[in-house]
Structures are given as structure tokens and as C-alpha cells.
PDB file of C-alpha atoms in Angstrom:
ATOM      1  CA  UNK T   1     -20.324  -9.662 -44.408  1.00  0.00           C
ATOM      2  CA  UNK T   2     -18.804  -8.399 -41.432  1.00  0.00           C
ATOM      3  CA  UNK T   3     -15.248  -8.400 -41.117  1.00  0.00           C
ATOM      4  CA  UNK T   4     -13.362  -8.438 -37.405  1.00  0.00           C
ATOM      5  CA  UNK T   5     -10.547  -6.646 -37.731  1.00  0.00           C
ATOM      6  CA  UNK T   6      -7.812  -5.192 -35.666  1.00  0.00           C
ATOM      7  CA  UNK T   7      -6.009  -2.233 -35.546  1.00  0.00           C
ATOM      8  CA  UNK T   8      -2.084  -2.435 -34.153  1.00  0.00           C
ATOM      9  CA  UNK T   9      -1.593   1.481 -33.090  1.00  0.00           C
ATOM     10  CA  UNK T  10       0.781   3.146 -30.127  1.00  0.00           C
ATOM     11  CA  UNK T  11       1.136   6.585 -28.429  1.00  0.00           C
ATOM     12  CA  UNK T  12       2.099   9.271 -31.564  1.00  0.00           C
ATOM     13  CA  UNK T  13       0.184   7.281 -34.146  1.00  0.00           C
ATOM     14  CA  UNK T  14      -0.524   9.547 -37.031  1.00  0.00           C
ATOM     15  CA  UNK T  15      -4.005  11.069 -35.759  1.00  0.00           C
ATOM     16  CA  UNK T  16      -5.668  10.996 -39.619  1.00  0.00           C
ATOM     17  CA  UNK T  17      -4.482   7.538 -40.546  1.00  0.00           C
ATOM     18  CA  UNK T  18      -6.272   5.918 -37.036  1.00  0.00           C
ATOM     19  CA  UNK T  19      -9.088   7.617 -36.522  1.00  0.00           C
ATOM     20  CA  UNK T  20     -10.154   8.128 -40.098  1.00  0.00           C
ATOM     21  CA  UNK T  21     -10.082   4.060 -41.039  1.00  0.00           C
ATOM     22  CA  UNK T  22     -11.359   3.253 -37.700  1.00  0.00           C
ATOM     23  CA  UNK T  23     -14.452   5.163 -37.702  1.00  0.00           C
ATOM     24  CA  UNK T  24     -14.929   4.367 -42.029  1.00  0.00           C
ATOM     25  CA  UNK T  25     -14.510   0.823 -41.139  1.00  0.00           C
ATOM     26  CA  UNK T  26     -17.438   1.014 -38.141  1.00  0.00           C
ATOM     27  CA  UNK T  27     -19.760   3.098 -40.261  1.00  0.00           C
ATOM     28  CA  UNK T  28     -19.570   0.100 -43.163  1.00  0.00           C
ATOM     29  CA  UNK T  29     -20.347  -2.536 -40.878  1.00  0.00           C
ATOM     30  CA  UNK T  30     -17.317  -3.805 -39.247  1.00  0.00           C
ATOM     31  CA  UNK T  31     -15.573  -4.566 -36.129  1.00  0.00           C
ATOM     32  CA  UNK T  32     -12.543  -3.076 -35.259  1.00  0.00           C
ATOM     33  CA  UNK T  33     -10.598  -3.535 -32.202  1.00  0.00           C
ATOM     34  CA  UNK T  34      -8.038  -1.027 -31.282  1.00  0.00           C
ATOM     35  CA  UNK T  35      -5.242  -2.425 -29.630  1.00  0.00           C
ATOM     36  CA  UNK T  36      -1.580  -0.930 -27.952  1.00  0.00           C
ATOM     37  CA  UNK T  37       0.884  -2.832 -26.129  1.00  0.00           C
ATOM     38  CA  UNK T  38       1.129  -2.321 -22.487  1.00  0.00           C
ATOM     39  CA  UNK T  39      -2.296  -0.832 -22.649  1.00  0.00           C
ATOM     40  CA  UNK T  40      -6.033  -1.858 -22.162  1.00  0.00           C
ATOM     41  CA  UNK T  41      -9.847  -1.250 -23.410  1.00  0.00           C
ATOM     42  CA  UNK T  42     -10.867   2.266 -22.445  1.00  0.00           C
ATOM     43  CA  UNK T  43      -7.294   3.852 -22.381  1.00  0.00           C
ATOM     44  CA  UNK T  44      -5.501   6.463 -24.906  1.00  0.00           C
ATOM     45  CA  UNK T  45      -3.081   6.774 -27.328  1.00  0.00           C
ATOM     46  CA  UNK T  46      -1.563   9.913 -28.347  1.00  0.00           C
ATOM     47  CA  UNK T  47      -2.197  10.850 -31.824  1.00  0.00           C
ATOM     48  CA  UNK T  48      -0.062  13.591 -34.025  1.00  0.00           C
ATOM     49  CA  UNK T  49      -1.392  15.581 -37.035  1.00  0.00           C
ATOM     50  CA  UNK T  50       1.167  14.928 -39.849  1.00  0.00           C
ATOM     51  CA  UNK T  51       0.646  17.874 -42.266  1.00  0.00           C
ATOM     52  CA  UNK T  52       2.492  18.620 -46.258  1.00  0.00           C
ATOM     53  CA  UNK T  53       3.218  22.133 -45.648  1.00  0.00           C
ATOM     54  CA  UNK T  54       5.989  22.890 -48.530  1.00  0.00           C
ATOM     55  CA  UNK T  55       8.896  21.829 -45.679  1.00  0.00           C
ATOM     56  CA  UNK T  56      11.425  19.117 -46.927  1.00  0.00           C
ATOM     57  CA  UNK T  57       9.347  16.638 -45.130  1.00  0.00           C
ATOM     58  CA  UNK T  58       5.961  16.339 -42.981  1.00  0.00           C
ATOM     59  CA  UNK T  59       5.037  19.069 -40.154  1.00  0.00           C
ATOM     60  CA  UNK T  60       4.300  17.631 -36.547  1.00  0.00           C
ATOM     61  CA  UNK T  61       1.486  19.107 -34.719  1.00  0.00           C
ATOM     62  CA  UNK T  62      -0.633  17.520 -31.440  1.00  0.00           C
ATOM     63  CA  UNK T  63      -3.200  15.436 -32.143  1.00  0.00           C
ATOM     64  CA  UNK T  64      -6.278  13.981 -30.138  1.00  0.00           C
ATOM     65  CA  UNK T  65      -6.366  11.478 -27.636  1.00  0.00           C
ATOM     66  CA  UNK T  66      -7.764   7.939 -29.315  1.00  0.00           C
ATOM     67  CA  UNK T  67      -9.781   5.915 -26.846  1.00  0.00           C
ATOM     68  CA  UNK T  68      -8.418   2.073 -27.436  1.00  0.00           C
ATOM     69  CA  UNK T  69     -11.228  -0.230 -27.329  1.00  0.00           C
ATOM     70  CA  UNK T  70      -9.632  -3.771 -26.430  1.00  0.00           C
ATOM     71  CA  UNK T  71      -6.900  -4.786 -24.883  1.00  0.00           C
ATOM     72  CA  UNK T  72      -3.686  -5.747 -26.184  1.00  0.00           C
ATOM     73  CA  UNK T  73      -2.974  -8.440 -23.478  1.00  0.00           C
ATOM     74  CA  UNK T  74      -6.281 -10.155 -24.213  1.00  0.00           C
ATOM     75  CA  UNK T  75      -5.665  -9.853 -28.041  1.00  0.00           C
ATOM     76  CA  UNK T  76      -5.365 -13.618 -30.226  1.00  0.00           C
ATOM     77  CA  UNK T  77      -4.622 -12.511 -33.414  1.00  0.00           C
ATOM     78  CA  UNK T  78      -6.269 -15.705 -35.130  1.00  0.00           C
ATOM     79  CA  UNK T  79      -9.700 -14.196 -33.868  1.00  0.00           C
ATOM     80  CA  UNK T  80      -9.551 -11.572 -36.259  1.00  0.00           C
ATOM     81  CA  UNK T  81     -10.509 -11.454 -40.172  1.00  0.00           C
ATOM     82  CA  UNK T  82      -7.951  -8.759 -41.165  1.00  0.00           C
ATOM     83  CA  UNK T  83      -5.314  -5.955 -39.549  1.00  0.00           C
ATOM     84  CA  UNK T  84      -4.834  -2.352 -40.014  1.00  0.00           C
ATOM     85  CA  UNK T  85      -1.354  -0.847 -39.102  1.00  0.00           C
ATOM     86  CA  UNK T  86      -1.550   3.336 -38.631  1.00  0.00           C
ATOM     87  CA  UNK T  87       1.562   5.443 -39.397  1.00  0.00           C
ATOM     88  CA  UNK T  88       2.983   7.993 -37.684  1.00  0.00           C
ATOM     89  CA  UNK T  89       5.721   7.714 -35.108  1.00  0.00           C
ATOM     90  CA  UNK T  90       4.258   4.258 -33.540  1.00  0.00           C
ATOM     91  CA  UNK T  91       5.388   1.822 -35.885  1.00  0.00           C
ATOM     92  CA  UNK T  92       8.894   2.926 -35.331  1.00  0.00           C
ATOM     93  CA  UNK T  93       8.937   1.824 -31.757  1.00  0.00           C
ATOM     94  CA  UNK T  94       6.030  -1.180 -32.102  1.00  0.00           C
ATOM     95  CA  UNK T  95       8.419  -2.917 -34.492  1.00  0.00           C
ATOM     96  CA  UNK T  96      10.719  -3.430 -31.598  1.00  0.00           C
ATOM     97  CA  UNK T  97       8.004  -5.988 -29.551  1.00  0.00           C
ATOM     98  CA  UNK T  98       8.015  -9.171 -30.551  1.00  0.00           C
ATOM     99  CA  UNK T  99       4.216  -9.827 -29.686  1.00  0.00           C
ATOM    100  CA  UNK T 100       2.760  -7.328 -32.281  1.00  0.00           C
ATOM    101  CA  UNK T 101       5.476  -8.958 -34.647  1.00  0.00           C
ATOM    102  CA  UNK T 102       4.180 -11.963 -34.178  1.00  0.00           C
ATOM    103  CA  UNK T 103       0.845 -10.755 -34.951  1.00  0.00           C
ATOM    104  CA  UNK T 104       1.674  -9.124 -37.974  1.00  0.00           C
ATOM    105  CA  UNK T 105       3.082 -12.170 -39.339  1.00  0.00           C
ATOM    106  CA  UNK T 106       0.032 -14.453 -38.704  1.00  0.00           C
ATOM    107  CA  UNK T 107      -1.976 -12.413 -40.971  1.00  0.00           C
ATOM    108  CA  UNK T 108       0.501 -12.529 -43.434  1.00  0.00           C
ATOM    109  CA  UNK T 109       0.760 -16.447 -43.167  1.00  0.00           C
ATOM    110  CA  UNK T 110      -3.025 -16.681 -42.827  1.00  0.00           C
ATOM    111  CA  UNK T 111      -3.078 -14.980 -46.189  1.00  0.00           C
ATOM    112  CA  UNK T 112      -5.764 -12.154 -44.743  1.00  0.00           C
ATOM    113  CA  UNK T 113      -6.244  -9.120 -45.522  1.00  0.00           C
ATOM    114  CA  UNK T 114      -3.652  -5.958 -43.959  1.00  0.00           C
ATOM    115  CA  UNK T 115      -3.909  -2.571 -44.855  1.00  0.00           C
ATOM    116  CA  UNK T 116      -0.866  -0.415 -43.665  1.00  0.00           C
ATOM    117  CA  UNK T 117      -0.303   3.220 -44.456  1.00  0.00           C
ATOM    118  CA  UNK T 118       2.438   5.869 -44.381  1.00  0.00           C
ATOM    119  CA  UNK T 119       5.070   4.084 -41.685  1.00  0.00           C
ATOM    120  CA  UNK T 120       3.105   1.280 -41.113  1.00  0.00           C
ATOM    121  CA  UNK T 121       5.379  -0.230 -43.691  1.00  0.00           C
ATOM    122  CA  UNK T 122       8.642   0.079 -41.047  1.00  0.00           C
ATOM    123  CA  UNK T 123       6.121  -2.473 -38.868  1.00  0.00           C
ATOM    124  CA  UNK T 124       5.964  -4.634 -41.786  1.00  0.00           C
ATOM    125  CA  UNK T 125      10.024  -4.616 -43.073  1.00  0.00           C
ATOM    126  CA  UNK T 126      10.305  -5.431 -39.320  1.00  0.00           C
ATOM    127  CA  UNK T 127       8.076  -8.243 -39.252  1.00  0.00           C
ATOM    128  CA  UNK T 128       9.896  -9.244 -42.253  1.00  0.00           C
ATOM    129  CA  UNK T 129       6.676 -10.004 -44.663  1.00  0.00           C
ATOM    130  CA  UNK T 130       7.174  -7.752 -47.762  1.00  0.00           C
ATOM    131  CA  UNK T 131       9.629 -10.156 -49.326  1.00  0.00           C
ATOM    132  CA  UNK T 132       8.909 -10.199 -52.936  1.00  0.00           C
ATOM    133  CA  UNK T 133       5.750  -7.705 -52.195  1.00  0.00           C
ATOM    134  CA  UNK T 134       4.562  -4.381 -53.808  1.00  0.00           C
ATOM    135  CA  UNK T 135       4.660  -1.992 -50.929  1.00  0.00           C
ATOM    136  CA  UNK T 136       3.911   1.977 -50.592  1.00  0.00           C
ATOM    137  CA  UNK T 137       4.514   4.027 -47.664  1.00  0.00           C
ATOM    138  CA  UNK T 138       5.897   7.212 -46.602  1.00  0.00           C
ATOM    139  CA  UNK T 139       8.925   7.616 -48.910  1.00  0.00           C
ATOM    140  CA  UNK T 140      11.046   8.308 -46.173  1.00  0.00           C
ATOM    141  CA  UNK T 141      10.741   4.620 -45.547  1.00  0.00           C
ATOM    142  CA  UNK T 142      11.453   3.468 -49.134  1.00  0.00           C
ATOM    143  CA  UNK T 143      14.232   2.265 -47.372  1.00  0.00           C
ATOM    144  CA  UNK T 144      12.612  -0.536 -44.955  1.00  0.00           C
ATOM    145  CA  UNK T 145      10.742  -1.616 -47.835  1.00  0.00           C
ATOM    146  CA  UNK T 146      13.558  -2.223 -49.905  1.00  0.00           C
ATOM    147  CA  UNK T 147      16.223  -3.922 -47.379  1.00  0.00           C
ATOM    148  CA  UNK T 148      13.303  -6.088 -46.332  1.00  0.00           C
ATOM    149  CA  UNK T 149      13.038  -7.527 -49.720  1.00  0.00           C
ATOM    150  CA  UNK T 150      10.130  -5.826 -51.115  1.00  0.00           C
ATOM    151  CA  UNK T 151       9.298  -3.445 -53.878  1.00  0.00           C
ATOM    152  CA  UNK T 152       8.809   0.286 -52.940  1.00  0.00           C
ATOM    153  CA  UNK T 153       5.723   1.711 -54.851  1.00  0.00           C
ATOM    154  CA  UNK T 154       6.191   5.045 -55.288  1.00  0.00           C
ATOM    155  CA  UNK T 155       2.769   6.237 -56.296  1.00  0.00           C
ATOM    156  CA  UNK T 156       1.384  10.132 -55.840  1.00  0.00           C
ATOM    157  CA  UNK T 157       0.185  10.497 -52.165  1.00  0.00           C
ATOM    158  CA  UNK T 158      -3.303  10.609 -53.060  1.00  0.00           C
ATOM    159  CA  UNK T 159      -3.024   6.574 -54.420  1.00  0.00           C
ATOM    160  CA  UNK T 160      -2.596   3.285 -52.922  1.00  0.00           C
ATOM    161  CA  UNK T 161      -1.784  -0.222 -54.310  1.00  0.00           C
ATOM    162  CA  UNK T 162      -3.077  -3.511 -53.606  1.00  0.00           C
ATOM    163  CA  UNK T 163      -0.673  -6.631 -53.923  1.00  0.00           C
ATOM    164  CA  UNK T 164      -2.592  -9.823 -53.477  1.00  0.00           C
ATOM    165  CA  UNK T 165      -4.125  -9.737 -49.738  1.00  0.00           C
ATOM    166  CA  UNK T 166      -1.915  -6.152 -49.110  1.00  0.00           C
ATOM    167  CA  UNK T 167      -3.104  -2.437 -49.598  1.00  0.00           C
ATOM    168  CA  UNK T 168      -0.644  -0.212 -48.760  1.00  0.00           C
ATOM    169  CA  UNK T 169      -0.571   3.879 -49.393  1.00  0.00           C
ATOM    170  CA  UNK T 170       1.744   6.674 -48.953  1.00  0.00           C
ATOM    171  CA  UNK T 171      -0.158   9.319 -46.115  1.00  0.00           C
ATOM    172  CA  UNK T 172      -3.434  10.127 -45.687  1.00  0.00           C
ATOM    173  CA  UNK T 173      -4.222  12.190 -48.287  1.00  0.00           C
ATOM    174  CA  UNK T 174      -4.790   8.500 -49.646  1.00  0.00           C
ATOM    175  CA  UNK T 175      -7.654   7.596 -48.024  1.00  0.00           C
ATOM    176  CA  UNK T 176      -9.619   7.327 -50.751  1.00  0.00           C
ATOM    177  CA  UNK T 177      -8.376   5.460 -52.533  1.00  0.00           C
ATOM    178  CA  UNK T 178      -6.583   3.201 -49.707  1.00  0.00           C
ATOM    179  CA  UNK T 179      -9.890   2.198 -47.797  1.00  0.00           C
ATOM    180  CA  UNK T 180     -12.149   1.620 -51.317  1.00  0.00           C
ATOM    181  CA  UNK T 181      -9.436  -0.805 -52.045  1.00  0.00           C
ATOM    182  CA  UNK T 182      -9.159  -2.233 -48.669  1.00  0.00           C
ATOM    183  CA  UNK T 183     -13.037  -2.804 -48.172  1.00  0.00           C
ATOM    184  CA  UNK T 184     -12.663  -4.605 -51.333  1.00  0.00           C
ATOM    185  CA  UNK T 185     -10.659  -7.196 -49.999  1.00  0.00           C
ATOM    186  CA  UNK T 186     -12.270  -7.905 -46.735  1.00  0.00           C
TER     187      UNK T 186
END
């Protein structure tokens, strides 16, 4: 079956961890609308290539532009079967509108499914859903899981970890693993 499902992303989204679920999730059947505050169908976000290069923590490097393809104005969350929140440096400064918290939260009290990755989690500390939830991300933000209530999985970078309707993973060397368990729940 078809799943709708929406993508939350913003300008410095983690270029891997959007385009790579996006395009998976079209090629198996689905609908995704990609959505940024302030912004509408058929304009960009910029992406940045996130890279584990030995360094004490991720290298930065330009990414592409990523066409949205709906608009965020326009966007009822309840329309949708499931969200997917990118990392990278957008969740740092979406988790400061109260729309996309708003959204976040009705899929979490709609009980569908969400799949967040790398600092998607600082979106969902924010929105203040991981209470009593199993939660992976970046382990820089081990932190926003755990003040938020939640349980920091700290899994190898190449896993992910499904609590109930959540799948959460570290970066995107997780793919893998992340979207197989993901597509299992939609």
C-alpha cells in the first residue's frame, strides 16, 4: 500500500539523510512531500555533506541544492500517513517554529509512523515526544534525548532501532538498516 508521507527538512539539512530516503521512499511506491517553513513547491534547500573523517566529530562540506516539492504553508499534517525528519544543521533551528512542532507531535499522538535520523532527534526532544522512548541519533545529541525524557540508543552508526511506531538511527551510514526498518512500519 502506498504510504503519504512527509518530509520536515530546512536550508543545511544533511544532504545524504534527505535525498537518500526521499528518492528510496519514491522508488518503493510512496509519496513523499518535501516541505520547509517559509518556503514553497519548486524551491531549494541547502543541503551539507556530513562526512567521518577520523576528526573528533563530523566534517562539513557543500552539498546540493534539494528541490522541495510542496509547500509548507499548504501542509495539514493529518493528510499524511507518516513523517521523516533529516539531520544535519536544520533541525537545530526548525525546533524553534512552533508549526513544524506542532506537526511533529500529531504524528506522535496519531500513533504513525516517524523516522528521524542523526539530529532529527533535537526536532523531536523539542517537540517533547521521546518521553519514555528508545531514541538514536547523532551522539552529540545524546543530550536532547536524555533531558527530554527518553532513552539514548547508542548503537554502531551503521544500525538503527525501532521503538513501537519510531525508527530512529545515528548518521547515514545507517541507511540500511534505518529505511528496511522504516518501510516495515508504514
Amino acid at each position: 500500500m502506498m504510504a503519504r508521507i512527509l518530509m520536515i527538512t530546512g536550508d543545511f539539512t544533511e544532504d545524504y539523510e534527505t535525498m537518500v530516503p526521499f528518492q528510496t521512499l519514491l522508488a518503493t511506491g510512496h509519496q513523499v512531500d518535501a516541505v520547509c517553513p517559509g518556503k514553497k513547491a519548486g524551491d531549494t534547500v541547502r543541503t551539507a555533506i556530513h562526512d567521518f573523517e577520523g576528526d573528533q566529530t563530523y566534517s562539513e562540506k557543500p552539498g546540493h541544492n534539494f528541490a522541495l516539492n510542496a509547500t509548507f504553508s499548504e501542509t495539514d499534517a493529518t493528510a499524511y500517513d507518516a513523517l521523516v525528519v533529516p539531520g544535519g544543521r536544520a533541525p537545530e533551528y526548525l525546533r524553534m517554529n512552533n508549526e513544524v512542532l506542532d506537526m511533529v507531535r500529531h504524528f506522535f499522538d496519531a500513533g504513525k509512523p516517524v523516522a528521524a535520523i542523526c539530529h532529527g532527534a533535537q526536532l523531536l526532544a523539542a517537540a517533547g515526544v521521546l518521553k519514555g522512548r528508545t531514541c538514536s541519533a547523532y551522539p552529540a545529541c545524546a543530550y536532547e534525548v536524555t533531558a527530554s525524557g527518553g532513552t539514548f540508543a547508542d548503537i554502531a552508526v551503521t544500525e538503527a532501532v525501532t521503538d513501537g511506531n519510531l525508527v530512529t538511527a545515528p548518521a547515514w551510514p545507517a541507511h540500511p538498516a534505518w529505511l528496511k526498518q522504516f518501510l516495515a512500519i508504514i
